[in-house]
Tab-separated table of C-alpha atoms in Angstrom:
chain	number	residue	atom	x	y	z
A	13	MET	CA	-8.752	-44.861	41.280
A	14	GLY	CA	-10.630	-43.963	44.469
A	15	VAL	CA	-14.325	-43.158	44.801
A	16	ASP	CA	-13.629	-39.422	45.140
A	17	GLU	CA	-11.539	-39.418	41.969
A	18	ILE	CA	-14.267	-41.274	40.070
A	19	VAL	CA	-16.893	-38.743	41.230
A	20	ILE	CA	-14.664	-35.801	40.252
A	21	SER	CA	-13.997	-37.384	36.832
A	22	LEU	CA	-17.738	-37.940	36.288
A	23	VAL	CA	-18.555	-34.348	37.243
A	24	LYS	CA	-15.871	-33.046	34.858
A	25	THR	CA	-17.218	-35.261	32.080
A	26	GLN	CA	-20.773	-34.007	32.614
A	27	ARG	CA	-19.563	-30.413	32.757
A	28	THR	CA	-17.545	-30.837	29.549
A	29	GLU	CA	-20.493	-32.441	27.771
A	30	PHE	CA	-22.727	-29.556	28.856
A	31	LEU	CA	-20.209	-26.973	27.598
A	32	GLU	CA	-19.893	-28.790	24.270
A	33	ASN	CA	-23.676	-28.882	23.829
A	34	ILE	CA	-24.087	-25.200	24.686
A	35	SER	CA	-21.178	-24.213	22.426
A	36	VAL	CA	-22.608	-26.074	19.441
A	37	LEU	CA	-26.082	-24.705	20.086
A	38	GLN	CA	-24.808	-21.111	20.221
A	39	TRP	CA	-23.000	-21.615	16.916
A	40	ILE	CA	-26.136	-22.967	15.235
A	41	TRP	CA	-28.238	-20.137	16.644
A	42	SER	CA	-25.610	-17.637	15.495
A	43	PHE	CA	-25.581	-19.145	11.999
A	44	LEU	CA	-29.371	-19.177	11.637
A	45	LEU	CA	-30.702	-16.431	13.899
A	46	LEU	CA	-28.018	-13.857	14.699
A	47	GLY	CA	-28.625	-11.928	11.477
A	48	PRO	CA	-32.384	-11.473	12.032
A	49	VAL	CA	-31.769	-10.722	15.719
A	50	CYS	CA	-29.287	-7.970	14.825
A	51	ILE	CA	-31.743	-6.419	12.376
A	52	GLY	CA	-34.551	-6.644	14.946
A	53	LEU	CA	-32.365	-5.056	17.628
A	54	MET	CA	-31.488	-2.114	15.393
A	55	VAL	CA	-35.147	-1.538	14.492
A	56	TYR	CA	-36.179	-1.779	18.151
A	57	LEU	CA	-33.522	0.724	19.265
A	58	LEU	CA	-34.619	3.138	16.544
A	59	LEU	CA	-38.058	3.195	18.190
A	60	THR	CA	-36.715	4.000	21.662
A	61	SER	CA	-34.943	6.895	23.320
A	62	LEU	CA	-31.679	5.172	22.392
A	63	TRP	CA	-32.261	5.859	18.672
A	64	PRO	CA	-29.011	7.886	18.319
A	65	LEU	CA	-26.979	4.697	18.876
A	66	PRO	CA	-28.258	2.773	15.846
A	67	VAL	CA	-28.229	5.961	13.753
A	68	LEU	CA	-24.579	6.592	14.573
A	69	TYR	CA	-23.731	2.951	13.900
A	70	LEU	CA	-25.519	2.965	10.530
A	71	ILE	CA	-23.692	6.171	9.535
A	72	TRP	CA	-20.414	4.537	10.497
A	73	GLN	CA	-21.364	1.352	8.602
A	74	LEU	CA	-21.878	3.394	5.434
A	75	THR	CA	-18.382	4.856	5.775
A	76	ASP	CA	-17.052	1.334	6.437
A	77	TRP	CA	-19.103	-0.286	3.661
A	78	HIS	CA	-16.216	-1.668	1.596
A	79	THR	CA	-14.080	-2.996	4.451
A	80	PRO	CA	-15.340	-6.608	4.068
A	81	GLU	CA	-14.136	-6.584	0.447
A	82	ARG	CA	-10.764	-5.188	1.537
A	83	GLY	CA	-9.752	-8.043	3.771
A	84	GLY	CA	-12.143	-7.344	6.637
A	85	ARG	CA	-11.092	-7.116	10.290
A	86	ARG	CA	-10.046	-10.565	11.471
A	87	SER	CA	-9.485	-10.979	15.191
A	88	SER	CA	-7.113	-13.599	16.571
A	89	PHE	CA	-8.943	-13.182	19.874
A	90	VAL	CA	-12.277	-14.274	18.349
A	91	ARG	CA	-10.699	-17.023	16.237
A	92	ASN	CA	-9.135	-18.501	19.383
A	93	TRP	CA	-12.244	-18.443	21.586
A	94	LYS	CA	-12.368	-21.560	23.724
A	95	VAL	CA	-15.958	-22.096	22.622
A	96	TRP	CA	-14.666	-23.237	19.214
A	97	LYS	CA	-12.647	-26.018	20.861
A	98	TYR	CA	-15.821	-27.260	22.543
A	99	VAL	CA	-17.531	-27.231	19.137
A	100	ARG	CA	-14.619	-29.230	17.730
A	101	ASP	CA	-14.735	-31.819	20.496
A	102	TYR	CA	-18.515	-32.289	20.291
A	103	PHE	CA	-18.346	-34.244	17.007
A	104	PRO	CA	-15.224	-34.507	17.122
A	105	MET	CA	-13.613	-32.584	14.248
A	106	LYS	CA	-10.136	-32.863	12.795
A	107	LEU	CA	-8.086	-31.065	10.152
A	108	VAL	CA	-5.677	-33.252	8.155
A	109	LYS	CA	-2.695	-31.979	6.176
A	110	THR	CA	-1.468	-34.001	3.191
A	111	ALA	CA	1.021	-31.543	1.672
A	112	GLU	CA	2.847	-28.317	2.464
A	113	LEU	CA	1.429	-24.939	1.490
A	114	ASN	CA	4.223	-22.516	0.631
A	115	PRO	CA	3.701	-19.216	2.514
A	116	ASN	CA	5.183	-17.413	-0.509
A	117	GLU	CA	2.232	-18.475	-2.678
A	118	ASN	CA	-1.480	-17.722	-2.702
A	119	TYR	CA	-4.129	-20.421	-2.853
A	120	ILE	CA	-7.803	-21.015	-3.537
A	121	LEU	CA	-9.064	-23.907	-1.438
A	122	GLY	CA	-12.229	-25.481	-2.808
A	123	CYS	CA	-14.109	-27.030	0.108
A	124	HIS	CA	-16.586	-29.893	-0.368
A	125	PRO	CA	-19.313	-30.789	0.446
A	126	HIS	CA	-21.404	-27.836	1.590
A	127	GLY	CA	-23.495	-29.876	4.027
A	128	VAL	CA	-26.378	-28.186	5.805
A	129	LEU	CA	-24.325	-25.575	7.692
A	130	SER	CA	-20.721	-26.046	6.448
A	131	ILE	CA	-19.521	-26.485	9.998
A	132	GLY	CA	-16.384	-28.342	8.901
A	133	ALA	CA	-15.273	-25.398	6.765
A	134	PHE	CA	-16.084	-22.888	9.498
A	135	ALA	CA	-14.290	-24.719	12.317
A	136	SER	CA	-11.245	-25.506	10.170
A	137	PHE	CA	-10.747	-22.167	8.426
A	138	SER	CA	-12.577	-19.465	10.443
A	139	THR	CA	-11.301	-20.557	13.846
A	140	GLU	CA	-8.051	-21.976	15.173
A	141	ALA	CA	-9.798	-24.863	16.952
A	142	CYS	CA	-8.408	-27.379	14.448
A	143	GLY	CA	-4.947	-25.806	14.361
A	144	PHE	CA	-4.764	-24.430	10.809
A	145	MET	CA	-1.936	-21.987	11.585
A	146	ASP	CA	0.055	-24.724	13.325
A	147	LEU	CA	-0.343	-27.081	10.373
A	148	PHE	CA	0.350	-24.405	7.758
A	149	PRO	CA	2.655	-21.792	9.321
A	150	GLY	CA	2.760	-18.488	7.481
A	151	VAL	CA	-0.528	-19.121	5.665
A	152	ARG	CA	-3.723	-17.184	6.520
A	153	SER	CA	-7.066	-18.875	5.871
A	154	CYS	CA	-10.076	-16.814	4.864
A	155	LEU	CA	-13.488	-18.414	4.413
A	156	CYS	CA	-15.520	-16.591	1.760
A	157	ILE	CA	-19.276	-16.450	2.339
A	158	LEU	CA	-22.338	-14.706	0.878
A	159	GLY	CA	-21.727	-10.995	0.430
A	160	GLY	CA	-25.229	-10.089	1.591
A	161	LEU	CA	-24.366	-11.142	5.137
A	162	PHE	CA	-21.927	-8.233	5.390
A	163	LYS	CA	-24.755	-5.761	4.849
A	164	ILE	CA	-26.435	-6.833	8.103
A	165	PRO	CA	-25.576	-4.363	10.887
A	166	LEU	CA	-23.594	-5.799	13.804
A	167	TYR	CA	-23.593	-9.290	12.272
A	168	ARG	CA	-20.957	-8.103	9.788
A	169	GLU	CA	-18.592	-7.334	12.669
A	170	TYR	CA	-18.932	-10.885	13.995
A	171	ALA	CA	-18.369	-12.403	10.542
A	172	MET	CA	-15.312	-10.259	9.856
A	173	ALA	CA	-13.828	-11.029	13.267
A	174	THR	CA	-13.698	-14.741	12.372
A	175	GLY	CA	-11.779	-13.866	9.203
A	176	CYS	CA	-14.687	-14.297	6.775
A	177	CYS	CA	-14.904	-12.176	3.633
A	178	PRO	CA	-17.484	-11.884	0.824
A	179	VAL	CA	-17.226	-14.359	-2.034
A	180	SER	CA	-17.239	-11.537	-4.596
A	181	LYS	CA	-14.811	-10.583	-7.345
A	182	PRO	CA	-13.560	-7.381	-5.613
A	183	SER	CA	-13.007	-9.332	-2.393
A	184	LEU	CA	-11.144	-12.178	-4.121
A	185	LYS	CA	-9.083	-9.678	-6.111
A	186	HIS	CA	-7.999	-7.921	-2.920
A	187	LEU	CA	-7.121	-11.137	-1.107
A	188	LEU	CA	-5.145	-12.565	-4.019
A	189	SER	CA	-3.380	-9.427	-5.262
A	190	ASN	CA	-3.349	-6.716	-2.574
A	191	SER	CA	-2.718	-8.708	0.595
A	192	GLY	CA	0.734	-10.075	-0.092
A	193	GLN	CA	1.474	-13.798	-0.133
A	194	GLY	CA	0.413	-16.706	2.057
A	195	ASN	CA	-3.336	-16.254	1.585
A	196	ALA	CA	-5.558	-19.343	1.508
A	197	VAL	CA	-8.950	-18.248	0.194
A	198	VAL	CA	-11.534	-20.899	1.032
A	199	ILE	CA	-14.646	-21.227	-1.144
A	200	VAL	CA	-17.417	-23.774	-0.591
A	201	ILE	CA	-17.817	-24.465	-4.294
A	202	GLY	CA	-21.178	-26.277	-4.321
A	203	GLY	CA	-23.038	-23.501	-2.515
A	204	ALA	CA	-26.811	-23.510	-2.110
A	205	ALA	CA	-27.430	-26.188	-4.733
A	206	GLU	CA	-25.143	-28.613	-2.930
A	207	SER	CA	-26.704	-27.967	0.476
A	208	LEU	CA	-29.958	-29.473	-0.812
A	209	LEU	CA	-28.096	-32.714	-1.612
A	210	SER	CA	-26.802	-33.136	1.948
A	211	LEU	CA	-27.894	-36.604	3.019
A	212	PRO	CA	-26.253	-39.036	5.473
A	213	GLY	CA	-24.000	-41.510	3.714
A	214	VAL	CA	-24.212	-39.578	0.440
A	215	ASN	CA	-21.179	-37.819	-1.053
A	216	THR	CA	-22.354	-35.716	-3.969
A	217	VAL	CA	-20.689	-32.462	-5.002
A	218	VAL	CA	-21.912	-29.830	-7.450
A	219	MET	CA	-18.856	-29.128	-9.596
A	220	LYS	CA	-19.234	-29.778	-13.310
A	221	GLN	CA	-20.433	-26.271	-14.184
A	222	ARG	CA	-18.691	-24.418	-11.328
A	223	LYS	CA	-15.704	-22.882	-13.121
A	224	GLY	CA	-15.635	-19.305	-11.856
A	225	PHE	CA	-13.152	-20.087	-9.077
A	226	VAL	CA	-10.786	-21.646	-11.643
A	227	ARG	CA	-10.918	-18.507	-13.780
A	228	VAL	CA	-10.103	-16.372	-10.727
A	229	ALA	CA	-7.200	-18.691	-9.852
A	230	LEU	CA	-5.778	-18.245	-13.356
A	231	GLU	CA	-6.248	-14.471	-13.348
A	232	PHE	CA	-4.193	-14.108	-10.168
A	233	GLY	CA	-1.916	-17.131	-10.391
A	234	ALA	CA	-3.336	-18.726	-7.243
A	235	ASN	CA	-2.751	-22.456	-6.834
A	236	LEU	CA	-5.846	-24.643	-6.497
A	237	VAL	CA	-6.243	-26.972	-3.514
A	238	PRO	CA	-9.078	-29.515	-3.153
A	239	VAL	CA	-10.495	-29.983	0.351
A	240	TYR	CA	-12.988	-32.610	1.479
A	241	SER	CA	-14.880	-32.739	4.787
A	242	TYR	CA	-15.777	-36.366	5.448
A	243	GLY	CA	-18.844	-36.681	7.680
A	244	GLU	CA	-20.186	-33.187	6.918
A	245	ASN	CA	-23.381	-34.668	5.465
A	246	ASN	CA	-23.962	-36.956	8.462
A	247	ILE	CA	-24.479	-34.428	11.246
A	248	PHE	CA	-28.081	-33.544	10.343
A	249	ARG	CA	-31.070	-35.301	8.807
A	250	GLN	CA	-32.525	-33.114	6.070
A	251	VAL	CA	-36.133	-33.252	4.944
A	252	ILE	CA	-36.022	-33.679	1.167
A	253	PHE	CA	-38.961	-32.346	-0.843
A	254	SER	CA	-39.849	-34.138	-4.073
A	255	GLU	CA	-39.254	-32.153	-7.251
A	256	GLY	CA	-42.299	-30.060	-8.121
A	257	SER	CA	-43.761	-30.113	-4.607
A	258	VAL	CA	-44.742	-26.927	-2.778
A	259	GLY	CA	-41.727	-27.203	-0.465
A	260	TRP	CA	-39.360	-27.736	-3.403
A	261	ARG	CA	-40.784	-24.755	-5.317
A	262	PHE	CA	-40.439	-22.562	-2.221
A	263	GLN	CA	-36.772	-23.555	-1.865
A	264	GLN	CA	-36.074	-22.769	-5.521
A	265	LEU	CA	-37.833	-19.393	-5.303
A	266	PHE	CA	-36.006	-18.506	-2.095
A	267	LYS	CA	-32.662	-19.465	-3.675
A	268	LYS	CA	-33.416	-17.310	-6.712
A	269	ILE	CA	-34.170	-14.265	-4.545
A	270	MET	CA	-31.686	-14.695	-1.685
A	271	SER	CA	-28.903	-16.743	-3.368
A	272	PHE	CA	-29.196	-19.565	-0.848
A	273	SER	CA	-31.749	-22.254	-0.059
A	274	PRO	CA	-33.435	-22.813	3.307
A	275	CYS	CA	-33.042	-26.412	4.474
A	276	LEU	CA	-35.497	-28.115	6.774
A	277	PHE	CA	-33.394	-30.343	8.998
A	278	VAL	CA	-33.424	-32.071	12.369
A	279	GLY	CA	-30.685	-33.179	14.715
A	280	GLU	CA	-30.105	-35.864	17.306
A	281	HIS	CA	-31.941	-34.090	20.123
A	282	TRP	CA	-33.242	-30.647	21.032
A	283	PHE	CA	-34.333	-30.560	17.358
A	284	TRP	CA	-31.246	-28.642	16.144
A	285	MET	CA	-28.490	-30.436	18.048
A	286	PRO	CA	-26.380	-32.251	15.434
A	287	TYR	CA	-25.502	-35.923	15.599
A	288	HIS	CA	-22.197	-36.877	17.214
A	289	CYS	CA	-20.522	-37.847	13.938
A	290	PRO	CA	-16.779	-37.372	13.296
A	291	VAL	CA	-15.986	-34.674	10.734
A	292	THR	CA	-12.538	-34.915	9.158
A	293	THR	CA	-11.472	-32.103	6.831
A	294	VAL	CA	-8.615	-33.192	4.562
A	295	VAL	CA	-6.558	-30.563	2.719
A	296	GLY	CA	-5.154	-31.958	-0.507
A	297	SER	CA	-2.042	-31.177	-2.520
A	298	PRO	CA	-1.875	-27.846	-4.378
A	299	ILE	CA	-2.271	-27.784	-8.142
A	300	PRO	CA	0.187	-25.265	-9.665
A	301	VAL	CA	-1.684	-22.623	-11.667
A	302	PRO	CA	0.040	-20.086	-13.950
A	303	LYS	CA	-0.963	-16.438	-13.960
A	304	ARG	CA	-3.133	-15.590	-16.955
A	305	PRO	CA	-4.715	-12.098	-16.703
A	306	SER	CA	-7.150	-13.064	-19.490
A	307	PRO	CA	-7.472	-16.854	-19.434
A	308	THR	CA	-9.057	-18.607	-22.394
A	309	GLN	CA	-11.991	-20.966	-21.956
A	310	GLU	CA	-9.703	-23.846	-22.938
A	311	GLU	CA	-7.342	-22.976	-20.067
A	312	VAL	CA	-10.235	-22.727	-17.619
A	313	ASP	CA	-11.603	-26.092	-18.752
A	314	HIS	CA	-8.158	-27.688	-18.494
A	315	TYR	CA	-7.503	-26.630	-14.905
A	316	HIS	CA	-11.098	-27.327	-13.939
A	317	GLY	CA	-10.577	-30.876	-15.185
A	318	LEU	CA	-7.311	-31.191	-13.236
A	319	TYR	CA	-9.082	-29.956	-10.121
A	320	MET	CA	-11.893	-32.506	-10.422
A	321	GLU	CA	-9.362	-35.300	-10.945
A	322	SER	CA	-7.443	-34.195	-7.838
A	323	LEU	CA	-10.644	-34.011	-5.802
A	324	VAL	CA	-11.649	-37.558	-6.776
A	325	LYS	CA	-8.125	-38.802	-6.017
A	326	LEU	CA	-8.164	-37.093	-2.609
A	327	PHE	CA	-11.560	-38.571	-1.789
A	328	ASN	CA	-10.505	-42.104	-2.750
A	329	GLU	CA	-7.193	-41.957	-0.878
A	330	HIS	CA	-8.767	-40.988	2.445
A	331	LYS	CA	-12.276	-42.456	2.379
A	332	ALA	CA	-11.300	-45.698	4.143
A	333	SER	CA	-9.480	-43.940	6.989
A	334	CYS	CA	-12.496	-41.638	7.414
A	335	GLY	CA	-15.019	-44.453	7.839
A	336	LEU	CA	-16.238	-45.068	4.286
A	337	SER	CA	-16.119	-48.383	2.438
A	338	ASP	CA	-13.669	-48.894	-0.411
A	339	SER	CA	-16.602	-49.220	-2.803
A	340	HIS	CA	-17.959	-45.760	-1.944
A	341	GLU	CA	-17.685	-43.347	-4.877
A	342	LEU	CA	-17.753	-39.560	-5.066
A	343	GLN	CA	-20.577	-38.324	-7.281
A	344	ILE	CA	-19.906	-35.128	-9.253
A	345	VAL	CA	-22.891	-33.351	-10.777
């Protein structure tokens, strides 16, 4: 390789690294700040001569209020933005298939762990950066997130464009009964409680009392699929407050009011830039679930137990190939 070729290669490498950093930073800012920015923009416009614009939008939003719970407005254009591929390559991230998903069936994918920002779930199921549609042809993934986010003007359009929908009963009912077959509804089971347990090298999932998704699966005959994102907990360093401290009490109060907990975390550099740690999201084998319009508690407990067993099995089968020691165990709380 000549000197000119080496220089060109170096320039391309620096340019690619810059684009990866900017792409990841914009995603983090979007996750944390886009909602407040959208609210602030609407309030600001209401106080200017452009006030008719936000008024017209808010009127339209009221008429469009239930769209997020009716499948939303996913955009293949947004899901295929090149920026998502730069986000993928920053860590890097990978989606692994272990079994076929029949496009003539519906599924509930339980994704673990939550991590600080659930970036593995977002990149794998709300974008095509990791190739979900290529791995599972005929199956549409839909990441379900907090319903309150779809009440934020403008932000709701962005969330729906990526294929996200509210994690509410009407939304799940629509996706699993009114949208045909081949729907993979993705739920980050551990939620806010699990995000507070996100520590490097720790694999703890909040599952023992999380049975609502199993009941929904039985009601609509949707097969259950365990999913684990190895490395999700390694990309940030979270500040953990001791139980009973002021910081801990604030987090608990905030979670009670807003349904999620604020995490104080730091990255590798620029404060919020995550560590370059591989994130591998492994999709397990589906667990067949019968349709029971009114499932009994015994049925819910049975399939919840099967799901936990499958999750542990999935974790143990792939932990070595994803950088964990054979002695590492998955903790379920």
